[in-house]
CSV table of C-alpha atoms and ligand atoms in Angstrom, one decimal:
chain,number,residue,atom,x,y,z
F,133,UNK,CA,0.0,0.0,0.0
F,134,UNK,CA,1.0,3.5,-1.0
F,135,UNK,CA,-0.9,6.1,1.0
F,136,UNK,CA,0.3,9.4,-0.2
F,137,UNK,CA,-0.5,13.2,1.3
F,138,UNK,CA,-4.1,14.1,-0.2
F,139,UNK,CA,-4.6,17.8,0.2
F,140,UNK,CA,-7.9,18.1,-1.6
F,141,UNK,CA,-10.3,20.5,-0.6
F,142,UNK,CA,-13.2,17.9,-1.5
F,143,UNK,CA,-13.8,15.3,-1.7
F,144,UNK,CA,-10.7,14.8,0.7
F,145,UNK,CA,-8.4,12.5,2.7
F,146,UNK,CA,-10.5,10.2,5.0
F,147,UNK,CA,-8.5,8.6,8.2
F,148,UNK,CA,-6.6,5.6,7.1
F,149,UNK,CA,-8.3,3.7,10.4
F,150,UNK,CA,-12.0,4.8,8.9
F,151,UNK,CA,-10.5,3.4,5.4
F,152,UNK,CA,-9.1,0.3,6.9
F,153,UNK,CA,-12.1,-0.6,9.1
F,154,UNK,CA,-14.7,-0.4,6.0
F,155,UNK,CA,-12.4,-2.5,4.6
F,156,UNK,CA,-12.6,-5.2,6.9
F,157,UNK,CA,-16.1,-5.1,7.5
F,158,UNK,CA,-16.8,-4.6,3.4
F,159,UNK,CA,-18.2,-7.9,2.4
F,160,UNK,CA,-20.0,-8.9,6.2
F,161,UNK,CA,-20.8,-6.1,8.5
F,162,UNK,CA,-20.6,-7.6,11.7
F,163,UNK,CA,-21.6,-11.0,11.0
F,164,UNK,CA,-24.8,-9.7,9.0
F,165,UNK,CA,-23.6,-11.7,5.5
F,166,UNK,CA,-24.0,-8.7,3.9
F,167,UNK,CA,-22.1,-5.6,3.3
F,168,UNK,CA,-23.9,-2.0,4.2
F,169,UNK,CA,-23.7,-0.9,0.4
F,170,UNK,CA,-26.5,-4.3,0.1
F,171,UNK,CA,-28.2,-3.8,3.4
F,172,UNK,CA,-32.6,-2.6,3.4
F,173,UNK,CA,-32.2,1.2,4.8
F,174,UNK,CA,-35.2,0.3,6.9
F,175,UNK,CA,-33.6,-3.6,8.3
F,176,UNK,CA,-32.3,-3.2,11.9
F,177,UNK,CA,-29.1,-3.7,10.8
F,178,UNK,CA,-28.6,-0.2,9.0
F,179,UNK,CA,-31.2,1.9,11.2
F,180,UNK,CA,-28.8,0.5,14.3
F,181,UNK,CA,-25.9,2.1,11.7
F,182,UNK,CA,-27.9,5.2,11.3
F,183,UNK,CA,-29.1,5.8,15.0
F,184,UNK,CA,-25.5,4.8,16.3
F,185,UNK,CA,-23.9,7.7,13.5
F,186,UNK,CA,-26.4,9.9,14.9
F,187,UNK,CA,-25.9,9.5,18.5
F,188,UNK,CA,-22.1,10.3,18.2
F,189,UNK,CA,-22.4,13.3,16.5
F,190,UNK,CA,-25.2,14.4,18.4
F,191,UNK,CA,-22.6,13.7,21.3
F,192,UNK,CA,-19.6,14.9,19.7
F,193,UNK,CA,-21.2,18.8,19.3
F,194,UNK,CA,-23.2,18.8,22.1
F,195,UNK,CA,-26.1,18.7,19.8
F,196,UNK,CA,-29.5,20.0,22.0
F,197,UNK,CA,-32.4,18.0,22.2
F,198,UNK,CA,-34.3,20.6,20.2
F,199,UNK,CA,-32.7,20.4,17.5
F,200,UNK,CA,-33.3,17.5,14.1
F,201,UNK,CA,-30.0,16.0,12.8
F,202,UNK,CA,-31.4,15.3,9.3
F,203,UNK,CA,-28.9,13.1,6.9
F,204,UNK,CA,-29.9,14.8,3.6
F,205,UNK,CA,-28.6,14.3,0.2
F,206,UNK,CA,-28.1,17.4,-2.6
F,207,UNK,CA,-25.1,18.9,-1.1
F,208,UNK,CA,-24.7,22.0,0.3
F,209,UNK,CA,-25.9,23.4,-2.8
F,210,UNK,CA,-29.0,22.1,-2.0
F,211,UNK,CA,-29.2,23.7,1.4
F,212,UNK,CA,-28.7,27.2,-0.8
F,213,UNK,CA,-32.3,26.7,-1.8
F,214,UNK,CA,-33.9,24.8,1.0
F,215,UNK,CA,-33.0,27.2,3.7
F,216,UNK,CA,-34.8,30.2,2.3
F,217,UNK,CA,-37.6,27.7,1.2
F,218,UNK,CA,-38.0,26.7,5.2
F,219,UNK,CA,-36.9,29.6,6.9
F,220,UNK,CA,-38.9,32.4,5.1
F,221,UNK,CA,-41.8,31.6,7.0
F,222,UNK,CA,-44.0,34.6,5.5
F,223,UNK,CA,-41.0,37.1,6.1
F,224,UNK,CA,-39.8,38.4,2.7
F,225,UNK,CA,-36.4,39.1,3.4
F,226,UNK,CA,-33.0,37.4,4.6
F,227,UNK,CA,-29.8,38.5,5.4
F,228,UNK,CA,-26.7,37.5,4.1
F,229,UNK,CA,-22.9,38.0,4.8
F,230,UNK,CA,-20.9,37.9,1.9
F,231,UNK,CA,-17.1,36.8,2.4
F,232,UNK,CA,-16.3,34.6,-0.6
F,233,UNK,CA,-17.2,32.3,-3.9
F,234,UNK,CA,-19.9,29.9,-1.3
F,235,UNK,CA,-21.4,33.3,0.4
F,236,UNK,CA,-22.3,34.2,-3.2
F,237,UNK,CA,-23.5,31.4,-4.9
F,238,UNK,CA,-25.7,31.3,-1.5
F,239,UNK,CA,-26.5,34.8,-1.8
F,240,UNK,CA,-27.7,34.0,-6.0
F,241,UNK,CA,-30.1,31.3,-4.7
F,242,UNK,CA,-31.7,32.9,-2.1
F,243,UNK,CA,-32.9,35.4,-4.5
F,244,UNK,CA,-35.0,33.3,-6.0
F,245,UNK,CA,-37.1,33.1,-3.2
F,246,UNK,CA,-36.8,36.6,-1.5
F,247,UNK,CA,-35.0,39.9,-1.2
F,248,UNK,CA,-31.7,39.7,-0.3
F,249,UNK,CA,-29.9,41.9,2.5
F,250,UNK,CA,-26.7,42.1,2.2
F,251,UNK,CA,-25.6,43.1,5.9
F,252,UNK,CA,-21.8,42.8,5.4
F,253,UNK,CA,-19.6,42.3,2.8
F,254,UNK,CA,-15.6,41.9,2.4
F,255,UNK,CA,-15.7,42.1,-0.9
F,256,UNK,CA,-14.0,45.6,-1.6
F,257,UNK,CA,-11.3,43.6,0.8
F,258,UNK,CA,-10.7,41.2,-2.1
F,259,UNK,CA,-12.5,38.7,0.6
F,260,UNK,CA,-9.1,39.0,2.5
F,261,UNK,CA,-10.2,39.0,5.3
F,262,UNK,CA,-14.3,39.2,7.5
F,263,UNK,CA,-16.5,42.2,7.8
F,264,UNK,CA,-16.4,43.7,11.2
F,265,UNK,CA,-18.9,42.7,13.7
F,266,UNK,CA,-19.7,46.3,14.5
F,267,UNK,CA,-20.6,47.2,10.8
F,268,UNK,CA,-23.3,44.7,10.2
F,269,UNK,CA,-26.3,46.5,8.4
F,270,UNK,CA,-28.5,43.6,10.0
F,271,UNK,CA,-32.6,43.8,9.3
F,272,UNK,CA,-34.1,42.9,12.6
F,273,UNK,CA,-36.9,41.8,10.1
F,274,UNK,CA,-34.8,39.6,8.1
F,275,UNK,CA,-36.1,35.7,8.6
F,276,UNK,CA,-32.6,35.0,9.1
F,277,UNK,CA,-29.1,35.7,8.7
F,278,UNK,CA,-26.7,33.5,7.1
F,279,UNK,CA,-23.1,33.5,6.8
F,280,UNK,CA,-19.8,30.9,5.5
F,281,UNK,CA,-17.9,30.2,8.7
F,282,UNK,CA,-15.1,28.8,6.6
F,283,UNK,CA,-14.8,30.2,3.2
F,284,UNK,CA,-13.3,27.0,1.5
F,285,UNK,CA,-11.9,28.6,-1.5
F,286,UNK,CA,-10.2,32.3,0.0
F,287,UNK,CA,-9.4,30.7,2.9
F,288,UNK,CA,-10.7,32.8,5.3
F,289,UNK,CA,-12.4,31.9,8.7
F,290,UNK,CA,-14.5,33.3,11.0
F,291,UNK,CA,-13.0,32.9,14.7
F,292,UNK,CA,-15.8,33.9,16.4
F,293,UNK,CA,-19.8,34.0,16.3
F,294,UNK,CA,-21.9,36.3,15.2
F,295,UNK,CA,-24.9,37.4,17.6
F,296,UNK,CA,-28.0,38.2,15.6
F,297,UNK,CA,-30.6,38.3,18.8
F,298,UNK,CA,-33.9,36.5,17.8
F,299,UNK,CA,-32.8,36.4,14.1
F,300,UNK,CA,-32.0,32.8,13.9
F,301,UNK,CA,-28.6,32.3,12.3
F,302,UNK,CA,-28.1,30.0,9.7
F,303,UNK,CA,-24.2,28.5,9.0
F,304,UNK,CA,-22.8,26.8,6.1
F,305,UNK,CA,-20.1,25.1,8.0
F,306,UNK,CA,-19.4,22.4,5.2
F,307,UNK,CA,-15.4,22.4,5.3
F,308,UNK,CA,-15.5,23.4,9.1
F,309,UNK,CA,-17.9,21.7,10.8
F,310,UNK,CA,-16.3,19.4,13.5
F,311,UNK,CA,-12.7,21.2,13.4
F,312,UNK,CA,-13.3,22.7,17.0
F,313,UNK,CA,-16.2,22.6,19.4
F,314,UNK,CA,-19.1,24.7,18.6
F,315,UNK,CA,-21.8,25.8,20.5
F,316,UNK,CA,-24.9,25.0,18.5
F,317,UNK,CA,-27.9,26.6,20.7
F,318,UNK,CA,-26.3,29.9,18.9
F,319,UNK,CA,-27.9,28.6,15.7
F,320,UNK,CA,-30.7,28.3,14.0
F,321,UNK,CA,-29.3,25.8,11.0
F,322,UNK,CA,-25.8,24.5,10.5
F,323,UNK,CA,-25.5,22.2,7.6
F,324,UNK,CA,-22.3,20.5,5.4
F,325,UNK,CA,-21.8,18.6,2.6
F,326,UNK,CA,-19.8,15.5,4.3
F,327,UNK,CA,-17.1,15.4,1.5
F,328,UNK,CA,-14.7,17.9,3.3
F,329,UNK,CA,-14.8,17.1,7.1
F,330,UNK,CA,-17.3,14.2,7.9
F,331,UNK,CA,-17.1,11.5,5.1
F,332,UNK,CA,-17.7,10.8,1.2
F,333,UNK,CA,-19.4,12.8,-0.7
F,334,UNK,CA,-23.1,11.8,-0.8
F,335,UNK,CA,-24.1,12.8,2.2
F,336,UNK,CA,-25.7,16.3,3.3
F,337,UNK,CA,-25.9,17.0,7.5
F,338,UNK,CA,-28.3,19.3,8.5
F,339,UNK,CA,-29.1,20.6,11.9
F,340,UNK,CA,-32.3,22.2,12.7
F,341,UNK,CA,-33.7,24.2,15.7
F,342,UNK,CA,-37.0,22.5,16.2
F,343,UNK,CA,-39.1,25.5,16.1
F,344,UNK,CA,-37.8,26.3,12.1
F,345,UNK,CA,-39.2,23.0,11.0
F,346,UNK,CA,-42.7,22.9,9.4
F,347,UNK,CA,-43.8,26.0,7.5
F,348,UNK,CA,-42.0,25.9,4.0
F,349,UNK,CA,-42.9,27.9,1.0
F,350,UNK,CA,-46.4,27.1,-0.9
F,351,UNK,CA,-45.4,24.5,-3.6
F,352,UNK,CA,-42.5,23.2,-2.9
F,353,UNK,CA,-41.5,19.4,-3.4
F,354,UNK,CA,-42.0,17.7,-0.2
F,355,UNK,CA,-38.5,16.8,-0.7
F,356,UNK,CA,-37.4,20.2,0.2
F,357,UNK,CA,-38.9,20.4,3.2
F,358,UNK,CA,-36.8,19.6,6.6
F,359,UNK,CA,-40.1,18.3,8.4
F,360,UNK,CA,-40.6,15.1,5.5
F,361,UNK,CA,-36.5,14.3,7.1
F,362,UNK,CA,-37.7,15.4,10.3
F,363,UNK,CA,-40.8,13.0,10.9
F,364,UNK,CA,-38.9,10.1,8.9
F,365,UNK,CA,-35.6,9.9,10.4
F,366,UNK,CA,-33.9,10.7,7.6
F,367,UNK,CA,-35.7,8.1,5.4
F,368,UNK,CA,-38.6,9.7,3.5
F,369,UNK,CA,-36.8,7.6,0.8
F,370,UNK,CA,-33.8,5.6,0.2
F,371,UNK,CA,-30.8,7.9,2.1
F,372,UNK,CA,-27.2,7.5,1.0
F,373,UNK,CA,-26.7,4.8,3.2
F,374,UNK,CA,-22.8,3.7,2.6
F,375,UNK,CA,-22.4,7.7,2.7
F,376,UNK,CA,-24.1,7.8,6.5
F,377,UNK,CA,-22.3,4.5,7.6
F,378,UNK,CA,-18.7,5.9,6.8
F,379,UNK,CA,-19.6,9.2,8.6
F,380,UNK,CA,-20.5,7.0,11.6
F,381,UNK,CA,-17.1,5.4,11.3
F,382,UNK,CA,-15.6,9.5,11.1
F,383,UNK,CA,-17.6,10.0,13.9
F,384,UNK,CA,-16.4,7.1,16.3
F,385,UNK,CA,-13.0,8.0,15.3
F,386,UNK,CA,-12.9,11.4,16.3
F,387,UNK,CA,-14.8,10.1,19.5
F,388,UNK,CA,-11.5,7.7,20.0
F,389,UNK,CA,-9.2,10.9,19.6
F,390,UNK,CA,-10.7,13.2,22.0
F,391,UNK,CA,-13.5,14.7,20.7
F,392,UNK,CA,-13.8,18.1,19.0
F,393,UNK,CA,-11.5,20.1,21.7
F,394,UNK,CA,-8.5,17.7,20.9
F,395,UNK,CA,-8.9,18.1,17.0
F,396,UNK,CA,-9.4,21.9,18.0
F,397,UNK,CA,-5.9,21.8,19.2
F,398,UNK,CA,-4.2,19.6,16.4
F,399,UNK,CA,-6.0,21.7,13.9
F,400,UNK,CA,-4.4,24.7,15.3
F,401,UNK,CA,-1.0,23.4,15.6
F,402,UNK,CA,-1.1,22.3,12.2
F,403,UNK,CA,-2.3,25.1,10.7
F,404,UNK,CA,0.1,27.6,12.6
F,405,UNK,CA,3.1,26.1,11.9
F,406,UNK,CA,2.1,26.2,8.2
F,407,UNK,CA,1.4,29.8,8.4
F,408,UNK,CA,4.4,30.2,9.9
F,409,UNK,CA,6.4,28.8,7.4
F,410,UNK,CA,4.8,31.0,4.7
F,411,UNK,CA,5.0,33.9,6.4
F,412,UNK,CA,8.6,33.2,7.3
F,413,UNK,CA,9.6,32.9,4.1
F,414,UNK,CA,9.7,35.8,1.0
F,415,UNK,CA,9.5,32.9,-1.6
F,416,UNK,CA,5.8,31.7,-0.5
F,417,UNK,CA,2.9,34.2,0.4
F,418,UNK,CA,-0.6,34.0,2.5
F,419,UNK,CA,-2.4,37.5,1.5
F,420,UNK,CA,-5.5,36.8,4.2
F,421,UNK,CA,-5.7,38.9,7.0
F,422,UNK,CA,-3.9,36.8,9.9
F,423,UNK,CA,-6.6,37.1,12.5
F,424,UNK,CA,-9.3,35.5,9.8
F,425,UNK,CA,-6.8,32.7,8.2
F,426,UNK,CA,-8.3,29.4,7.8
F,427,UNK,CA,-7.5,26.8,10.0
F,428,UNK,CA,-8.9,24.6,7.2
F,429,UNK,CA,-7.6,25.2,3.8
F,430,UNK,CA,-4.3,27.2,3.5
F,431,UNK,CA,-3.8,29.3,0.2
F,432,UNK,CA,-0.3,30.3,-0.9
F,433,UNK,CA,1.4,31.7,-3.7
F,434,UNK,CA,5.0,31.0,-4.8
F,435,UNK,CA,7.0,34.9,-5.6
F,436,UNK,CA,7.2,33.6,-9.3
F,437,UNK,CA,4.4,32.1,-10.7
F,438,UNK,CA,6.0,30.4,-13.6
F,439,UNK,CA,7.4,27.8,-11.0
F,440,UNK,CA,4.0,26.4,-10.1
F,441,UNK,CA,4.2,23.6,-12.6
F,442,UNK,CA,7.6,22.5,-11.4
F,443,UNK,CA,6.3,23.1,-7.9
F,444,UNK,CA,2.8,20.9,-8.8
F,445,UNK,CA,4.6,18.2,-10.2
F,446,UNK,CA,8.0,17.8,-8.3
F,447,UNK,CA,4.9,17.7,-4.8
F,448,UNK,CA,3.3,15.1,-7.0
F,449,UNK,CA,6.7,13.0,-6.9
F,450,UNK,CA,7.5,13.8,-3.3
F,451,UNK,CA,4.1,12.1,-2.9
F,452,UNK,CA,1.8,15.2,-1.7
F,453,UNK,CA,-0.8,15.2,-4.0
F,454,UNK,CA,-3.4,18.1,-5.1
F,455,UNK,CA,-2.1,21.6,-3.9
F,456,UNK,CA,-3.2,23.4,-7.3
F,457,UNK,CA,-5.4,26.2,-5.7
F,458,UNK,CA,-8.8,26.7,-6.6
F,459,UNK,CA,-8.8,28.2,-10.4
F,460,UNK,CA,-10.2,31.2,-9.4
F,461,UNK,CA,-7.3,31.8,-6.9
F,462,UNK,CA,-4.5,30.5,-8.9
F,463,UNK,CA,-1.4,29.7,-6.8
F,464,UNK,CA,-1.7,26.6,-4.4
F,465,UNK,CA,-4.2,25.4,-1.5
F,466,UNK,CA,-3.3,23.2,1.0
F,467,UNK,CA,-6.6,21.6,2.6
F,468,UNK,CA,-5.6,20.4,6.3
F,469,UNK,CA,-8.9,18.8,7.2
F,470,UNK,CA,-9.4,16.5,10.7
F,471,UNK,CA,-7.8,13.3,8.3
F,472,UNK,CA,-5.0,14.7,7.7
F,473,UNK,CA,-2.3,13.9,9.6
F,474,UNK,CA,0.1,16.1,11.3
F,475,UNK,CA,2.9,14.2,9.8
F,476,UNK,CA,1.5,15.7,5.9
F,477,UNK,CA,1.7,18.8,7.1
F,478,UNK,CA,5.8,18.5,8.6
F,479,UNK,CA,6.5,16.8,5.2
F,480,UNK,CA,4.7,19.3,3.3
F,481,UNK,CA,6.8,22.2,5.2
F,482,UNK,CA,9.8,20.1,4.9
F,483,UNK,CA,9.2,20.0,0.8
F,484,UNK,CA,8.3,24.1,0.2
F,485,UNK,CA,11.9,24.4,2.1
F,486,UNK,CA,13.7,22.4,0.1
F,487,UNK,CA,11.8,23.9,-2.8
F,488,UNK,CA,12.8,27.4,-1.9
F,489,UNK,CA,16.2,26.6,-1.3
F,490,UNK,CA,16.4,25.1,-4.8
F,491,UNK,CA,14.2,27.9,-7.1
F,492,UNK,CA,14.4,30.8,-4.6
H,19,PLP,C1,-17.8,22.5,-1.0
H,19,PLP,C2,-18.6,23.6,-0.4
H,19,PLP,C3,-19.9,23.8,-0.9
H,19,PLP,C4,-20.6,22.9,-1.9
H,19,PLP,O1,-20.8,21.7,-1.5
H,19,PLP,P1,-21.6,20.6,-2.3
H,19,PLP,O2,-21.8,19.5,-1.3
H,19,PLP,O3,-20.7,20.3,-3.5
H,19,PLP,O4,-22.9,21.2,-2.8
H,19,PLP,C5,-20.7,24.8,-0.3
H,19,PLP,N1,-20.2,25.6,0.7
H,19,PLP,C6,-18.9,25.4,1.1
H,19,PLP,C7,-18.4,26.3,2.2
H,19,PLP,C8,-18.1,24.5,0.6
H,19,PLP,O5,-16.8,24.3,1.0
């Protein structure tokens, strides 16, 4: 076996123990003589998969009982649409904060279904870095407010919550969600597409507040509305079951490592110390404000741009594979999810050395 640095911003790396334990259990889950890819969604043996997945995470953030865990499918890009269709609830108006390409394309879909405040925006910033708390043109009409925690593609964070009062707040945490402890009852909806932080791709989390579940828009498909997930566990039809059981493996992982406050602290370490080699260095660049950086997904440039290809190719060989940055960015990304061990990130710091020394 050849497990080599994956530094994809999604899908991305999955913990070799998650990987290793589907593969034993791949052609007879537990003595079932079947593997979960084959398995009913409604035998016992996958709703004990489902409930079990659920229970962890619902442990791991602390999840309060009034809140759903739905296990959706559509991706986050799904959520762009079903949040305005569910939250709206007769108000005509939302308000977004844009900080990025995933604000946007969530700020283009809501207006399909209502007017569009846009209460802060770093885009005169060049999204570099997040609009200031204290600047917020907030709506105290708005049905909600919603906002990217972690811009996936800029590489910018938020490090801190926003308080929007009685105006639930809605979060598209998809490549942040379980990176640190979080505290939900400060939410209205967090949701994810799994591929980045919780599992394979396939799989859409969504966490509701109770009291936001129930009233969508007139004439919507019943599959866009949280309460047919809600009153169904998950299973108004045929979920993405091999999806959900894989996440339950993430989930018991991270359980085995200490929860969310001990990935908290590796993901900080990591992501510091690659920071710091950037910034230490006058051959590789970070241009996001330090005090938003991602902890997440690390953009860097090299000083001459016409070395990227050598720099793509000779990572390729050194075995760290997909640092090309996003192609709207240009230069290269280096995605530092939960899976990804400590030991990619030293090597990878070890290789933009030795690539400096060599080209600088
Ligand atoms: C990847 C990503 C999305 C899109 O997710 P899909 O599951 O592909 O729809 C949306 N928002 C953020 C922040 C992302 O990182």
């Amino acid at each position: 076996m050849n497990r080599k640095y994956n530094f994809s911003a999604g899908p991305a790396v999955l913990p070799v123990e998650v990987l290793e334990r589907a593969r034993d259990e791949l052609l007879d889950w537990q003595g079932s003589g079947m593997s979960v890819m084959e398995m009913s969604h409604r035998g016992k043996e996958f709703i004990s998969i489902a409930e079990r997945a659920e229970a962890d995470l619902r442990e791991l953030m602390s999840i309060p009982a009034n809140y759903k865990v739905l296990f959706l499918q559509g991706g986050a890009t799904s959520q762009f649409a079903m949040v305005p269709i569910n939250l709206l609830r007769g108000r005509g108006k939302a308000d977004y904060i844009n900080t990025g390409a995933w604000s946007k394309k969530a700020i283009a879909e809501a207006k399909r279904f209502c007017e569009v405040g846009v209460a802060a925006s770093s885009e005169a910033q060049k999204f570099m870095t997040v609009p200031a708390f204290d600047n917020w043109q907030l709506n105290a009409d708005a049905a909600y407010v919603h906002y990217t925690p972690n811009e996936t593609i800029g590489g910018v964070e938020f490090h801190w919550i926003p308080e929007t009062g009685d105006v639930p707040l809605v979060a598209d945490m998809s490549s942040t969600i379980l990176s640190r402890p979080v505290d939900v009852n400060k939410y209205g909806v967090i949701y994810a597409g799994a591929q980045k932080n919780i599992g394979p791709a396939g799989l859409t989390v969504v966490i509701v507040r109770d009291d936001l579940i129930g009233e969508p828009l007139p004439g919507m498909p019943a599959m866009f509305d949280y309460k047919t997930y809600a009153d169904s566990d998950s299973m108004a039809n045929t979920p993405p079951t091999y999806s959900w059981y894989l996440a339950g493996l993430v989930f018991d992982w991270l359980k085995q490592r200490g929860g969310l406050r001990a990935m908290a602290e590796i993901n900080e370490r990591k992501s510091q110390k690659l920071y710091a080699a950037i910034d230490a260095s006058e051959f590789y660049a970070n241009p996001v404000d330090p005090a938003c950086r991602s902890r997440m997904n690390v953009p860097f440039t090299l000083a001459d741009a016409s070395l990227d290809r050598d720099f793509l190719s000779e990572a390729r060989t050194a075995g760290l594979l997909t640092l090309k940055g996003h192609r709207s960015v240009g230069g290269m990304r280096a995605s530092i999810y939960n899976a990804m061990p400590e030991s990619g990130v030293d090597i990878l710091i070890e290789f933009m050395a030795d690539f400096e020394r060599r080209n600088g």
